[in-house]
mmCIF file of C-alpha atoms in Angstrom:
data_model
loop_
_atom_site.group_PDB
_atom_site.id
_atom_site.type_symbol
_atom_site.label_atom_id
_atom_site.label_comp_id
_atom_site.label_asym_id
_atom_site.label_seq_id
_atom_site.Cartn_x
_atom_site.Cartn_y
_atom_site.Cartn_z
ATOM 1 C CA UNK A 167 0.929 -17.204 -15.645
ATOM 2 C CA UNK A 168 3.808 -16.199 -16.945
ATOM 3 C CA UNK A 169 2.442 -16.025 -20.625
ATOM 4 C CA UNK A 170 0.329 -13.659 -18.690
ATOM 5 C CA UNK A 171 2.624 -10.922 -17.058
ATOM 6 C CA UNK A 172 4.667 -11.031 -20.587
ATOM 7 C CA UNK A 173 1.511 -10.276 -22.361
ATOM 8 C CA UNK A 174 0.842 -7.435 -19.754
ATOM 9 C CA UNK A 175 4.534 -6.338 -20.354
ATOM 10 C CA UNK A 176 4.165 -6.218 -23.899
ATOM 11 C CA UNK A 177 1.517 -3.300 -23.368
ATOM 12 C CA UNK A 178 4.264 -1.346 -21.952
ATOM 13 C CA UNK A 179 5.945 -0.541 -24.854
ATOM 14 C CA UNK A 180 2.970 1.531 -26.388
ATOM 15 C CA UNK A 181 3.813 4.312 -24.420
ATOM 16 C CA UNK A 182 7.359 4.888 -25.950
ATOM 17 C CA UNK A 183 5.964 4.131 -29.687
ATOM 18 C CA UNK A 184 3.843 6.718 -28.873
ATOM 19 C CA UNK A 185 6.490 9.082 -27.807
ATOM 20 C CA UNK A 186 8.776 7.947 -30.576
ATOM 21 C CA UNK A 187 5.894 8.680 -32.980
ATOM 22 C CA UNK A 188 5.382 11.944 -31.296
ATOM 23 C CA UNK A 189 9.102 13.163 -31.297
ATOM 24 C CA UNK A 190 11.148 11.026 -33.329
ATOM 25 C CA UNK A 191 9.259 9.670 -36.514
ATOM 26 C CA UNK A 192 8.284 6.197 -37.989
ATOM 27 C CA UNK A 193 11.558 4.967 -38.192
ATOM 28 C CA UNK A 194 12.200 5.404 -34.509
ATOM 29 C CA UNK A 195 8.392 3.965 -33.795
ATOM 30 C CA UNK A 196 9.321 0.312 -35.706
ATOM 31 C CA UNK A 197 11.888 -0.871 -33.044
ATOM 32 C CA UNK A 198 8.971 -0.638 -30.700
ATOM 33 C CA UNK A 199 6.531 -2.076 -32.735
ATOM 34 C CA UNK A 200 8.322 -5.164 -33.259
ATOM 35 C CA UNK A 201 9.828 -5.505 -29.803
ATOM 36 C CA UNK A 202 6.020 -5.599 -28.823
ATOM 37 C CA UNK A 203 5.044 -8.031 -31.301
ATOM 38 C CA UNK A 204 7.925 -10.693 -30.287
ATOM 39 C CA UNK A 205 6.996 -9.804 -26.142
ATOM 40 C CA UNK A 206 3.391 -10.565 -27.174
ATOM 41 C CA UNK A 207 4.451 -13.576 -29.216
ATOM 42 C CA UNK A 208 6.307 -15.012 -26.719
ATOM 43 C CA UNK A 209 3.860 -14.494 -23.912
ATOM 44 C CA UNK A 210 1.073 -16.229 -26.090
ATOM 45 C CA UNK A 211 3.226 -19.229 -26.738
ATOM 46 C CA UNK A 212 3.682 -19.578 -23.052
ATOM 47 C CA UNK A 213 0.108 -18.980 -22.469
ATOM 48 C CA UNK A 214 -1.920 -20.779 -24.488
ATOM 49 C CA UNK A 215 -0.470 -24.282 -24.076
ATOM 50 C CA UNK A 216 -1.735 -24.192 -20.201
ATOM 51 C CA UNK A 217 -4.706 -21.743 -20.567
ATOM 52 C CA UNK A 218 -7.452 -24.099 -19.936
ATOM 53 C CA UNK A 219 -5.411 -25.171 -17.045
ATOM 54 C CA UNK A 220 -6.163 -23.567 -12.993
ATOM 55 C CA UNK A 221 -3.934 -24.355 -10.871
ATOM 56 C CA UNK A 222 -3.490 -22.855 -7.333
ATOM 57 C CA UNK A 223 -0.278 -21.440 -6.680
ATOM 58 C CA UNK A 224 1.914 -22.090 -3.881
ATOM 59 C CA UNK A 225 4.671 -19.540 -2.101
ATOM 60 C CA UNK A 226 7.584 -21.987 -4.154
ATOM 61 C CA UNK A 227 5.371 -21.432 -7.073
ATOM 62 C CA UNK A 228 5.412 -17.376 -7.226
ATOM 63 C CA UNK A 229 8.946 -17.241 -6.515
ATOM 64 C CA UNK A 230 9.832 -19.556 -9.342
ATOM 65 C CA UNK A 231 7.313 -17.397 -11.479
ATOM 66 C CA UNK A 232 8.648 -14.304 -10.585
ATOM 67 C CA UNK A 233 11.915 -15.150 -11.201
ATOM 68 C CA UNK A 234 11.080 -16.456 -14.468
ATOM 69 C CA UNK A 235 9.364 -13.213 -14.877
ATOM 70 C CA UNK A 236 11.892 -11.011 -14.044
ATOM 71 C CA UNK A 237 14.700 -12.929 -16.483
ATOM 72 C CA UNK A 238 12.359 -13.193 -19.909
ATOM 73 C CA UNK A 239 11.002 -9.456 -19.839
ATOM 74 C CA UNK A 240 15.088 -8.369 -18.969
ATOM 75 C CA UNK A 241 16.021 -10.059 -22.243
ATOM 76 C CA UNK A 242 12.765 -8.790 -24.070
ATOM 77 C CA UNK A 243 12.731 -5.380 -22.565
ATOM 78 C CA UNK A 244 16.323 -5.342 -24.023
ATOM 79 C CA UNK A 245 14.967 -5.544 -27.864
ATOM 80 C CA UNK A 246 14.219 -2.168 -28.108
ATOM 81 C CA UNK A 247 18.139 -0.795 -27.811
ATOM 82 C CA UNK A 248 19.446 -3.680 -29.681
ATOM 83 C CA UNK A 249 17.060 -3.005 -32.758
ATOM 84 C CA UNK A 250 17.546 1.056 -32.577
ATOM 85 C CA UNK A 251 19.932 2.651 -34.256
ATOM 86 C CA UNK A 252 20.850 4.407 -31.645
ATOM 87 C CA UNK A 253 22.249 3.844 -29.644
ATOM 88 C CA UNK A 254 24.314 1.081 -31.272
ATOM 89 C CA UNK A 255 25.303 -1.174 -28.146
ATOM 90 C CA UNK A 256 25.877 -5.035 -28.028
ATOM 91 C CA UNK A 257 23.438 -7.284 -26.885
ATOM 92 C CA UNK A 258 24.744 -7.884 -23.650
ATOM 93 C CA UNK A 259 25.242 -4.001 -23.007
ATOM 94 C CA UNK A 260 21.381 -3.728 -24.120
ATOM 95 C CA UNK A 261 20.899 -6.032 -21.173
ATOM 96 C CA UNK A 262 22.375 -3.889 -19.019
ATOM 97 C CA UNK A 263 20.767 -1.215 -19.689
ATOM 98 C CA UNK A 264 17.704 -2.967 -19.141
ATOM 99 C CA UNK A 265 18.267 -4.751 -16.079
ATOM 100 C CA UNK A 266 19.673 -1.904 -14.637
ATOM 101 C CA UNK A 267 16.564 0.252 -15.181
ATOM 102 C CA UNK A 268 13.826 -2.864 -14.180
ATOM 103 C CA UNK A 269 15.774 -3.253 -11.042
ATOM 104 C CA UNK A 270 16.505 0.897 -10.479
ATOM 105 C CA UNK A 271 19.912 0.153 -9.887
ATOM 106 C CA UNK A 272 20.265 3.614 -12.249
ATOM 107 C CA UNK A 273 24.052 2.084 -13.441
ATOM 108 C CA UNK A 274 24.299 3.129 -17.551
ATOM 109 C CA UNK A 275 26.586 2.353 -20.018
ATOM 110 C CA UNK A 276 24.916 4.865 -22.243
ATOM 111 C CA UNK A 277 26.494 8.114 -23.257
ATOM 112 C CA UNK A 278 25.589 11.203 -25.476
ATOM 113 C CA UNK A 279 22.209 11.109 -24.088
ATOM 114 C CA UNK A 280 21.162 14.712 -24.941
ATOM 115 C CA UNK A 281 21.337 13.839 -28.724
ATOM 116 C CA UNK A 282 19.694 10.168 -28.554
ATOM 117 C CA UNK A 283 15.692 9.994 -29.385
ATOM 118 C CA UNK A 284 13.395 10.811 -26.956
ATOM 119 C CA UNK A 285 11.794 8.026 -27.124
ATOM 120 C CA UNK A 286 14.490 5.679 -25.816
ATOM 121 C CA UNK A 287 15.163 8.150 -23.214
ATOM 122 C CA UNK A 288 11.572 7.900 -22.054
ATOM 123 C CA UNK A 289 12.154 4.152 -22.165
ATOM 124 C CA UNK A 290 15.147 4.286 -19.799
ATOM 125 C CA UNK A 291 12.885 5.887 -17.614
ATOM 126 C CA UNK A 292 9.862 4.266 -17.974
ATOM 127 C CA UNK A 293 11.974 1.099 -16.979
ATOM 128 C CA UNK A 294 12.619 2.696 -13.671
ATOM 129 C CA UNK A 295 8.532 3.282 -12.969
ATOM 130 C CA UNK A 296 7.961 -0.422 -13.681
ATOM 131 C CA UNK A 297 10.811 -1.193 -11.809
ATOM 132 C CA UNK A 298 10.099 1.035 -9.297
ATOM 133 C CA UNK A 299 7.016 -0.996 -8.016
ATOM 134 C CA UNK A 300 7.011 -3.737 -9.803
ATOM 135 C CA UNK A 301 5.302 -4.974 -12.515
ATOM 136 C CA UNK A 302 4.113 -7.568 -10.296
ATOM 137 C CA UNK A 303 2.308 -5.830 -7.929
ATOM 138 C CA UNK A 304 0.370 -4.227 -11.051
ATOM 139 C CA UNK A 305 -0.463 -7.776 -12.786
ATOM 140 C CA UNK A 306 -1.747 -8.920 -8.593
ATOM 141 C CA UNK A 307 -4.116 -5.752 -8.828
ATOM 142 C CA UNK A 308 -5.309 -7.185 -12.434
ATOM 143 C CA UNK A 309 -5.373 -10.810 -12.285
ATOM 144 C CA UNK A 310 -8.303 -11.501 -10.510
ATOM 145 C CA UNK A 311 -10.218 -9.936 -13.177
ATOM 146 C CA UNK A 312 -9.082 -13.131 -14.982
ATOM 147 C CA UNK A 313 -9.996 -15.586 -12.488
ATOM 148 C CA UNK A 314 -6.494 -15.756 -10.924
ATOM 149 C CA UNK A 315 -5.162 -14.930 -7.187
ATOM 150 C CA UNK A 316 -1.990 -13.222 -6.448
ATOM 151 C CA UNK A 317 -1.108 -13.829 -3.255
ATOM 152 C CA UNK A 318 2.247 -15.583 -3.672
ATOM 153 C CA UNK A 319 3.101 -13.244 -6.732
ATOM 154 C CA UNK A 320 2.696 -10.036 -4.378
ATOM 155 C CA UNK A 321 4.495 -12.409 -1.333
ATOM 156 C CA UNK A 322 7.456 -13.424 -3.858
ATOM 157 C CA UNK A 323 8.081 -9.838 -5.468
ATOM 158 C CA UNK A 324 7.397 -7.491 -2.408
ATOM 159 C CA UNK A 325 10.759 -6.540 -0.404
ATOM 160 C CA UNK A 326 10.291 -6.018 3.539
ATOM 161 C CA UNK A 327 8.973 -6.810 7.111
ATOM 162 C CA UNK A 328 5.524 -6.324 5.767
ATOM 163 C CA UNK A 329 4.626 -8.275 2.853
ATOM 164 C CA UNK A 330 2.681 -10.900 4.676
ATOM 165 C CA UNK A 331 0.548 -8.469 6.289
ATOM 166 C CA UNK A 332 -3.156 -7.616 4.287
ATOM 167 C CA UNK A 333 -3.205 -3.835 4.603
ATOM 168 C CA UNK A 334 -6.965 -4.574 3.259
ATOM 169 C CA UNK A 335 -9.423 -7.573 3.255
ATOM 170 C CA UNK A 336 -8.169 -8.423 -0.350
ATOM 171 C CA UNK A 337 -4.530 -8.261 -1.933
ATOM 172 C CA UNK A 338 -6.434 -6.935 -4.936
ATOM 173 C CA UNK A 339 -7.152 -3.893 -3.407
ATOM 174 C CA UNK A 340 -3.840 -3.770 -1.286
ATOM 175 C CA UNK A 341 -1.732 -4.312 -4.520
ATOM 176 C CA UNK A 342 -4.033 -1.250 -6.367
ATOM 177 C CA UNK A 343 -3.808 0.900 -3.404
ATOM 178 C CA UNK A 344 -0.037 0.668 -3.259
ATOM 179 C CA UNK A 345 0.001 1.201 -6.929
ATOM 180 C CA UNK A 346 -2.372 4.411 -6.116
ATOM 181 C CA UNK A 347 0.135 5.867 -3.487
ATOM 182 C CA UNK A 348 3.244 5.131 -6.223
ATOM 183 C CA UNK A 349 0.970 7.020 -9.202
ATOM 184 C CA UNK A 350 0.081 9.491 -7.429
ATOM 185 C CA UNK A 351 3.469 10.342 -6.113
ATOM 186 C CA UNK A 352 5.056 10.682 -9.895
ATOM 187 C CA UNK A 353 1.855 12.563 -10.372
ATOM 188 C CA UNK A 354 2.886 15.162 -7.959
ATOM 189 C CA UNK A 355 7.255 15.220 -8.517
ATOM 190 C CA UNK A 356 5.915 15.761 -12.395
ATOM 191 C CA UNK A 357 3.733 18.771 -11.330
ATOM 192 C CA UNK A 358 7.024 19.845 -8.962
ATOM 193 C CA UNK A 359 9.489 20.319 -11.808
ATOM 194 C CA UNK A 360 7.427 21.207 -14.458
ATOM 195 C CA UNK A 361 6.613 24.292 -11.961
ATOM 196 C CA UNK A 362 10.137 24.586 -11.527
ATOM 197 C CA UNK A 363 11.079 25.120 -14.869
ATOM 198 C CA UNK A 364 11.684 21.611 -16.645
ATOM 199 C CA UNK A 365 9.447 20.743 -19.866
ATOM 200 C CA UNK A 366 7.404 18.483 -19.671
ATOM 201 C CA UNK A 367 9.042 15.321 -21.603
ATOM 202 C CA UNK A 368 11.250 15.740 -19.341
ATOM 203 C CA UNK A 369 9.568 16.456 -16.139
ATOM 204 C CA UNK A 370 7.991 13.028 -17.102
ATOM 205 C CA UNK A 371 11.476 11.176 -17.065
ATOM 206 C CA UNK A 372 12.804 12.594 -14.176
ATOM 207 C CA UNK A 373 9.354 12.160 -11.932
ATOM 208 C CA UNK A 374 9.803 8.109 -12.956
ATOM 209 C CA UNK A 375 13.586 7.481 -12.405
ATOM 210 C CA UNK A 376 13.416 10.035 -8.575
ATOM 211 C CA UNK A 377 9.967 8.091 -7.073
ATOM 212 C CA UNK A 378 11.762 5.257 -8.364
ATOM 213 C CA UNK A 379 15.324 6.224 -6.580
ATOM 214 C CA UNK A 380 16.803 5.373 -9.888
ATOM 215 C CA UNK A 381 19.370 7.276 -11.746
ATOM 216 C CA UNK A 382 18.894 7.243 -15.227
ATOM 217 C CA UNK A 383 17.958 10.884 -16.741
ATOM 218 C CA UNK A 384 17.822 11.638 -20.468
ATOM 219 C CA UNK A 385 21.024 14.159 -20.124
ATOM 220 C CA UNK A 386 24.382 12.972 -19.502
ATOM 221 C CA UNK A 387 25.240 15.856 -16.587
ATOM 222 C CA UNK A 388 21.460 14.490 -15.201
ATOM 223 C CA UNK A 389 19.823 16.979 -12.683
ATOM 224 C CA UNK A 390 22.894 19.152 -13.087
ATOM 225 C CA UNK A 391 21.989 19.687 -16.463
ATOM 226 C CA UNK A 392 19.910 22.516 -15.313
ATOM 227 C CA UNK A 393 21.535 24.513 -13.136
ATOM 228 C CA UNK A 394 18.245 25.070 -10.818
ATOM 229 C CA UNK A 395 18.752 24.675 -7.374
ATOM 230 C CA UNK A 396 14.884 24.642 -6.789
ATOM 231 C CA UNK A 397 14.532 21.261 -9.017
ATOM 232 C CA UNK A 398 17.190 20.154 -7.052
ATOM 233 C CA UNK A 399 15.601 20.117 -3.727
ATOM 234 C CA UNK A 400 12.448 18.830 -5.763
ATOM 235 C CA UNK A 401 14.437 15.483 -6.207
ATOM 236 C CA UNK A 402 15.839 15.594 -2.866
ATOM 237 C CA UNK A 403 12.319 16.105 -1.304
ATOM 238 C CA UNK A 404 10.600 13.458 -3.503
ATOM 239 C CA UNK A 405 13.438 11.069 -3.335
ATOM 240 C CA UNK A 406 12.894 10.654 0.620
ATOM 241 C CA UNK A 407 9.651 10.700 0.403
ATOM 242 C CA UNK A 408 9.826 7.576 -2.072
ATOM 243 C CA UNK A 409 11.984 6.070 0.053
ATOM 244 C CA UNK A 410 9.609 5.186 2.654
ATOM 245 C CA UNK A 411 7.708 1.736 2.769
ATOM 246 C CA UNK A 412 4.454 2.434 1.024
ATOM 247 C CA UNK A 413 2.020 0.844 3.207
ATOM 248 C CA UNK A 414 2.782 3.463 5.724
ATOM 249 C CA UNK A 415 1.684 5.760 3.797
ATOM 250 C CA UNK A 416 -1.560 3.378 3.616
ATOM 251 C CA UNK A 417 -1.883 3.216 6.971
ATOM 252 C CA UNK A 418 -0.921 6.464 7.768
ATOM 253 C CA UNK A 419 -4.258 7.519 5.432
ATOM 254 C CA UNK A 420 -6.423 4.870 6.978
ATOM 255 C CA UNK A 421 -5.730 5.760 10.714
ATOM 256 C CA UNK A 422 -5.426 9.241 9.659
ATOM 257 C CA UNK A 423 -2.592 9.887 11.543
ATOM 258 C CA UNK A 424 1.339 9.918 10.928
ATOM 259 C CA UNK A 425 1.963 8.030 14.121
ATOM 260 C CA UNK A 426 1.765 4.904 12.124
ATOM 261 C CA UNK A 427 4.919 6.213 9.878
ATOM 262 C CA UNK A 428 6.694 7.842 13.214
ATOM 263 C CA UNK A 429 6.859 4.806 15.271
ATOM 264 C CA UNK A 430 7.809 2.197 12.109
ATOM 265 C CA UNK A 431 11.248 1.297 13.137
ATOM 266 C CA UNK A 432 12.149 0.696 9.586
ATOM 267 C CA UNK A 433 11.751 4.622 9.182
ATOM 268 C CA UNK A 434 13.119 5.709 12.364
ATOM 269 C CA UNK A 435 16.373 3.945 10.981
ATOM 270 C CA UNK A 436 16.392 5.424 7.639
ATOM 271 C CA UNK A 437 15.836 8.982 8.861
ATOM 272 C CA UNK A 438 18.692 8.558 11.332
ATOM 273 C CA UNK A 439 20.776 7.601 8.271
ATOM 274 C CA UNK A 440 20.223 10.082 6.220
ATOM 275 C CA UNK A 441 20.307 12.839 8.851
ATOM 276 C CA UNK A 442 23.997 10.985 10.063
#
Protein backbone atom coordinates (compact mmCIF):
# COMPACT_ATOMS: atom_id res chain seq x y z
CA UNK A 1 0.00 0.00 0.00
CA UNK A 2 2.42 2.17 0.65
CA UNK A 3 4.54 1.22 -2.53
CA UNK A 4 1.27 2.40 -3.85
CA UNK A 5 0.64 6.08 -2.63
CA UNK A 6 4.62 6.63 -3.35
CA UNK A 7 4.08 5.49 -6.83
CA UNK A 8 0.98 7.88 -7.02
CA UNK A 9 3.29 10.61 -5.46
CA UNK A 10 5.87 10.14 -7.88
CA UNK A 11 3.28 11.37 -10.64
CA UNK A 12 3.26 14.58 -8.90
CA UNK A 13 6.33 15.80 -9.90
CA UNK A 14 5.40 15.91 -13.73
CA UNK A 15 3.67 18.93 -13.28
CA UNK A 16 6.75 21.04 -12.14
CA UNK A 17 9.11 19.28 -14.93
CA UNK A 18 6.68 20.52 -17.03
CA UNK A 19 6.78 23.99 -15.75
CA UNK A 20 10.52 23.87 -15.38
CA UNK A 21 10.64 22.78 -19.05
CA UNK A 22 8.27 25.51 -19.88
CA UNK A 23 10.09 28.42 -18.01
CA UNK A 24 13.34 27.40 -16.89
CA UNK A 25 15.12 24.94 -19.41
CA UNK A 26 16.54 21.31 -19.33
CA UNK A 27 18.82 21.88 -16.74
CA UNK A 28 16.16 22.98 -14.32
CA UNK A 29 13.78 19.91 -15.72
CA UNK A 30 16.65 17.03 -14.57
CA UNK A 31 16.25 17.60 -10.75
CA UNK A 32 12.70 16.59 -11.37
CA UNK A 33 13.27 13.91 -13.52
CA UNK A 34 15.40 12.11 -11.23
CA UNK A 35 13.58 12.95 -8.02
CA UNK A 36 10.68 11.06 -9.89
CA UNK A 37 12.65 8.21 -10.89
CA UNK A 38 14.08 7.49 -7.17
CA UNK A 39 10.06 8.24 -5.71
CA UNK A 40 9.02 5.66 -8.34
CA UNK A 41 11.93 3.39 -7.48
CA UNK A 42 11.32 3.37 -4.10
CA UNK A 43 7.60 2.89 -4.27
CA UNK A 44 8.15 -0.24 -6.60
CA UNK A 45 10.57 -1.80 -4.19
CA UNK A 46 7.98 -1.46 -1.53
CA UNK A 47 5.36 -2.68 -3.80
CA UNK A 48 6.24 -5.47 -5.50
CA UNK A 49 7.53 -7.70 -2.69
CA UNK A 50 3.72 -7.83 -1.25
CA UNK A 51 1.77 -7.27 -4.54
CA UNK A 52 0.26 -10.60 -4.88
CA UNK A 53 -0.64 -10.17 -1.32
CA UNK A 54 -4.64 -8.73 -0.13
CA UNK A 55 -4.89 -8.05 2.96
CA UNK A 56 -7.80 -6.15 4.68
CA UNK A 57 -6.83 -3.25 6.52
CA UNK A 58 -7.67 -2.40 9.93
CA UNK A 59 -8.12 1.37 11.63
CA UNK A 60 -4.28 0.51 13.44
CA UNK A 61 -3.34 -0.45 9.99
CA UNK A 62 -4.12 3.03 8.05
CA UNK A 63 -2.73 5.01 10.73
CA UNK A 64 0.54 3.15 10.69
CA UNK A 65 0.33 3.50 6.77
CA UNK A 66 -0.34 6.92 6.75
CA UNK A 67 2.19 7.78 8.91
CA UNK A 68 4.61 5.88 7.01
CA UNK A 69 3.23 7.75 4.15
CA UNK A 70 3.49 11.00 5.29
CA UNK A 71 7.44 10.50 6.56
CA UNK A 72 8.91 8.72 3.10
CA UNK A 73 7.23 11.25 0.52
CA UNK A 74 8.59 14.33 3.22
CA UNK A 75 12.10 12.99 2.66
CA UNK A 76 11.43 12.24 -1.16
CA UNK A 77 9.44 15.31 -1.85
CA UNK A 78 12.61 16.99 -0.39
CA UNK A 79 14.94 15.72 -3.48
CA UNK A 80 13.94 18.21 -5.67
CA UNK A 81 15.60 21.39 -3.56
CA UNK A 82 18.48 19.37 -2.49
CA UNK A 83 19.43 18.41 -6.20
CA UNK A 84 18.63 22.15 -7.65
CA UNK A 85 20.94 24.54 -7.82
CA UNK A 86 18.98 26.79 -6.47
CA UNK A 87 18.31 27.23 -4.10
CA UNK A 88 21.40 25.72 -2.44
CA UNK A 89 19.99 24.63 1.11
CA UNK A 90 21.10 21.62 3.34
CA UNK A 91 19.33 18.59 3.46
CA UNK A 92 17.64 19.09 6.53
CA UNK A 93 16.52 22.74 5.45
CA UNK A 94 15.16 20.91 2.13
CA UNK A 95 13.08 19.02 4.64
CA UNK A 96 11.71 21.83 5.90
CA UNK A 97 10.73 23.24 3.21
CA UNK A 98 8.97 20.26 2.34
CA UNK A 99 7.26 19.35 5.36
CA UNK A 100 6.26 22.66 5.83
CA UNK A 101 4.44 22.88 2.48
CA UNK A 102 2.82 18.94 2.72
CA UNK A 103 1.51 19.93 6.05
CA UNK A 104 0.53 23.92 4.95
CA UNK A 105 2.15 25.06 7.88
CA UNK A 106 3.43 27.95 5.10
CA UNK A 107 6.86 28.41 7.58
CA UNK A 108 10.02 28.98 4.80
CA UNK A 109 13.45 29.19 5.19
CA UNK A 110 13.70 30.26 1.60
CA UNK A 111 14.65 33.73 0.53
CA UNK A 112 15.20 35.68 -2.81
CA UNK A 113 12.21 34.05 -4.16
CA UNK A 114 11.48 36.52 -7.01
CA UNK A 115 14.78 35.44 -8.76
CA UNK A 116 14.56 31.49 -8.04
CA UNK A 117 13.01 29.23 -11.08
CA UNK A 118 9.60 29.04 -11.51
CA UNK A 119 9.47 25.83 -11.38
CA UNK A 120 10.48 25.32 -7.74
CA UNK A 121 8.23 28.06 -6.89
CA UNK A 122 5.34 26.17 -8.43
CA UNK A 123 6.62 23.24 -6.39
CA UNK A 124 6.39 25.12 -3.07
CA UNK A 125 3.02 25.59 -3.99
CA UNK A 126 1.97 22.64 -5.44
CA UNK A 127 3.09 21.10 -2.00
CA UNK A 128 0.46 23.16 -0.34
CA UNK A 129 -2.53 21.68 -2.87
CA UNK A 130 -1.44 18.14 -1.96
CA UNK A 131 -1.14 19.12 1.39
CA UNK A 132 -4.05 20.95 1.39
CA UNK A 133 -6.34 17.79 1.07
CA UNK A 134 -4.29 15.25 1.27
CA UNK A 135 -2.82 13.03 -0.90
CA UNK A 136 -4.66 10.45 0.84
CA UNK A 137 -7.95 11.29 0.27
CA UNK A 138 -6.93 11.35 -3.61
CA UNK A 139 -5.21 7.70 -3.55
CA UNK A 140 -9.00 6.53 -1.36
CA UNK A 141 -10.87 8.03 -4.52
CA UNK A 142 -8.35 5.80 -6.79
CA UNK A 143 -7.68 2.68 -5.07
CA UNK A 144 -10.58 0.81 -5.61
CA UNK A 145 -9.90 0.89 -9.19
CA UNK A 146 -7.09 -1.47 -8.05
CA UNK A 147 -9.03 -3.76 -6.02
CA UNK A 148 -8.26 -1.97 -2.71
CA UNK A 149 -10.67 -0.19 0.01
CA UNK A 150 -9.86 2.96 1.75
CA UNK A 151 -11.76 3.23 4.51
CA UNK A 152 -9.14 3.37 7.27
CA UNK A 153 -6.76 5.47 4.92
CA UNK A 154 -9.59 8.27 4.59
CA UNK A 155 -10.45 7.48 8.68
CA UNK A 156 -6.55 7.82 9.58
CA UNK A 157 -5.74 11.03 7.37
CA UNK A 158 -9.09 13.03 7.67
CA UNK A 159 -9.01 15.76 10.63
CA UNK A 160 -12.52 16.41 12.44
CA UNK A 161 -15.92 15.46 14.08
CA UNK A 162 -16.91 13.99 10.79
CA UNK A 163 -14.65 11.55 9.36
CA UNK A 164 -16.59 8.52 10.39
CA UNK A 165 -19.63 9.71 8.83
CA UNK A 166 -20.32 8.35 4.81
CA UNK A 167 -21.46 11.61 3.22
CA UNK A 168 -22.35 8.93 0.30
CA UNK A 169 -23.04 5.13 0.07
CA UNK A 170 -19.28 4.63 -0.87
CA UNK A 171 -16.01 6.43 0.49
CA UNK A 172 -15.00 6.28 -3.16
CA UNK A 173 -17.31 8.69 -4.12
CA UNK A 174 -17.16 10.69 -0.74
CA UNK A 175 -13.28 10.94 -1.04
CA UNK A 176 -13.81 12.20 -5.07
CA UNK A 177 -16.53 14.48 -4.14
CA UNK A 178 -14.47 16.20 -1.48
CA UNK A 179 -11.65 16.27 -3.89
CA UNK A 180 -14.37 17.92 -6.44
CA UNK A 181 -15.38 20.71 -3.90
CA UNK A 182 -11.29 21.35 -3.15
CA UNK A 183 -10.63 21.49 -7.30
CA UNK A 184 -13.11 23.36 -7.96
CA UNK A 185 -12.44 25.94 -5.35
CA UNK A 186 -8.62 26.61 -6.72
CA UNK A 187 -10.47 26.56 -9.97
CA UNK A 188 -12.40 29.57 -9.06
CA UNK A 189 -9.51 31.76 -6.55
CA UNK A 190 -7.31 31.12 -10.00
CA UNK A 191 -10.07 32.72 -12.18
CA UNK A 192 -10.35 35.56 -9.10
CA UNK A 193 -6.81 36.89 -9.41
CA UNK A 194 -6.07 36.33 -12.75
CA UNK A 195 -9.21 38.84 -13.22
CA UNK A 196 -7.64 40.91 -10.78
CA UNK A 197 -4.58 41.47 -12.41
CA UNK A 198 -2.03 38.57 -11.45
CA UNK A 199 -0.53 36.35 -14.44
CA UNK A 200 -1.32 33.41 -14.63
CA UNK A 201 1.86 31.31 -13.25
CA UNK A 202 1.21 33.03 -10.64
CA UNK A 203 -2.44 33.15 -10.16
CA UNK A 204 -1.78 29.31 -10.19
CA UNK A 205 0.58 29.48 -7.03
CA UNK A 206 -1.29 31.68 -5.08
CA UNK A 207 -4.92 29.82 -5.80
CA UNK A 208 -2.93 26.46 -4.25
CA UNK A 209 -1.09 27.88 -1.15
CA UNK A 210 -4.81 30.41 -0.15
CA UNK A 211 -7.50 27.17 -0.62
CA UNK A 212 -4.82 25.50 1.09
CA UNK A 213 -4.45 28.32 4.05
CA UNK A 214 -0.80 27.97 3.43
CA UNK A 215 1.69 30.69 3.13
CA UNK A 216 4.19 30.04 0.75
CA UNK A 217 4.04 32.52 -2.45
CA UNK A 218 6.75 32.69 -5.11
CA UNK A 219 7.70 36.50 -3.97
CA UNK A 220 9.37 37.24 -0.85
CA UNK A 221 6.88 40.47 0.12
CA UNK A 222 3.96 37.55 -0.90
CA UNK A 223 0.47 39.13 -1.61
CA UNK A 224 2.02 42.50 -0.84
CA UNK A 225 4.07 42.13 -3.70
CA UNK A 226 1.34 43.64 -5.68
CA UNK A 227 0.07 46.40 -4.24
CA UNK A 228 -3.75 45.48 -5.26
CA UNK A 229 -6.11 45.78 -2.69
CA UNK A 230 -8.74 43.87 -4.86
CA UNK A 231 -6.40 40.55 -4.87
CA UNK A 232 -6.21 41.15 -1.44
CA UNK A 233 -9.74 40.68 -0.47
CA UNK A 234 -9.60 37.77 -3.16
CA UNK A 235 -7.36 35.85 -0.58
CA UNK A 236 -9.25 37.02 2.28
CA UNK A 237 -12.59 35.86 0.67
CA UNK A 238 -11.21 32.48 -0.55
CA UNK A 239 -9.20 31.88 2.52
CA UNK A 240 -12.55 31.69 4.71
CA UNK A 241 -14.21 30.07 2.44
CA UNK A 242 -11.44 27.21 2.51
CA UNK A 243 -11.56 27.24 5.89
CA UNK A 244 -14.76 25.57 6.30
CA UNK A 245 -15.14 21.67 6.71
CA UNK A 246 -15.74 20.44 3.21
CA UNK A 247 -18.48 18.09 3.66
CA UNK A 248 -20.65 21.00 4.45
CA UNK A 249 -20.27 22.20 1.52
CA UNK A 250 -21.40 18.51 0.38
CA UNK A 251 -24.21 18.57 2.25
CA UNK A 252 -25.05 21.93 1.86
CA UNK A 253 -25.31 20.90 -2.21
CA UNK A 254 -27.15 17.71 -1.48
CA UNK A 255 -29.93 19.23 0.79
CA UNK A 256 -29.72 22.25 -1.24
CA UNK A 257 -29.77 24.44 1.44
CA UNK A 258 -27.07 26.38 3.64
CA UNK A 259 -28.83 25.42 6.83
CA UNK A 260 -26.64 22.42 6.95
CA UNK A 261 -23.38 24.89 7.07
CA UNK A 262 -25.40 27.54 9.47
CA UNK A 263 -26.25 25.25 12.21
CA UNK A 264 -22.60 23.14 12.15
CA UNK A 265 -21.28 24.21 15.43
CA UNK A 266 -17.81 23.76 14.18
CA UNK A 267 -18.61 26.88 11.87
CA UNK A 268 -20.62 28.85 14.16
CA UNK A 269 -17.29 28.82 16.28
CA UNK A 270 -14.96 29.74 13.62
CA UNK A 271 -17.05 32.64 12.34
CA UNK A 272 -17.31 33.98 15.89
CA UNK A 273 -13.49 33.88 15.86
CA UNK A 274 -12.74 35.50 13.13
CA UNK A 275 -15.41 38.19 13.49
CA UNK A 276 -13.87 38.59 17.49
Amino acid sequence: MVGLLLMLFSATLLPPMGVAWWYDGVEVVLPFAEALGATLGCGLLCWLPVCRFKIDLRNRDGFILVVVFWVLSSLLGALPFILSDQPEIRFVDAVFETVSGLTTTGASILSGLDTMPRAILYYRAQLHFLGGIGIVVLAVALLPMLGIGGMQLYRASTPGPMKDEKLTPRITETAKNLWYIYVGLNFLCFLAYWLAGMSPFDAICYSFTTVALGGFAPHDASIGYFQNPIMEWVTIAFMLIAMVNFALYFLAWRLRSLSAVYRNPEFRFCMKVVAG
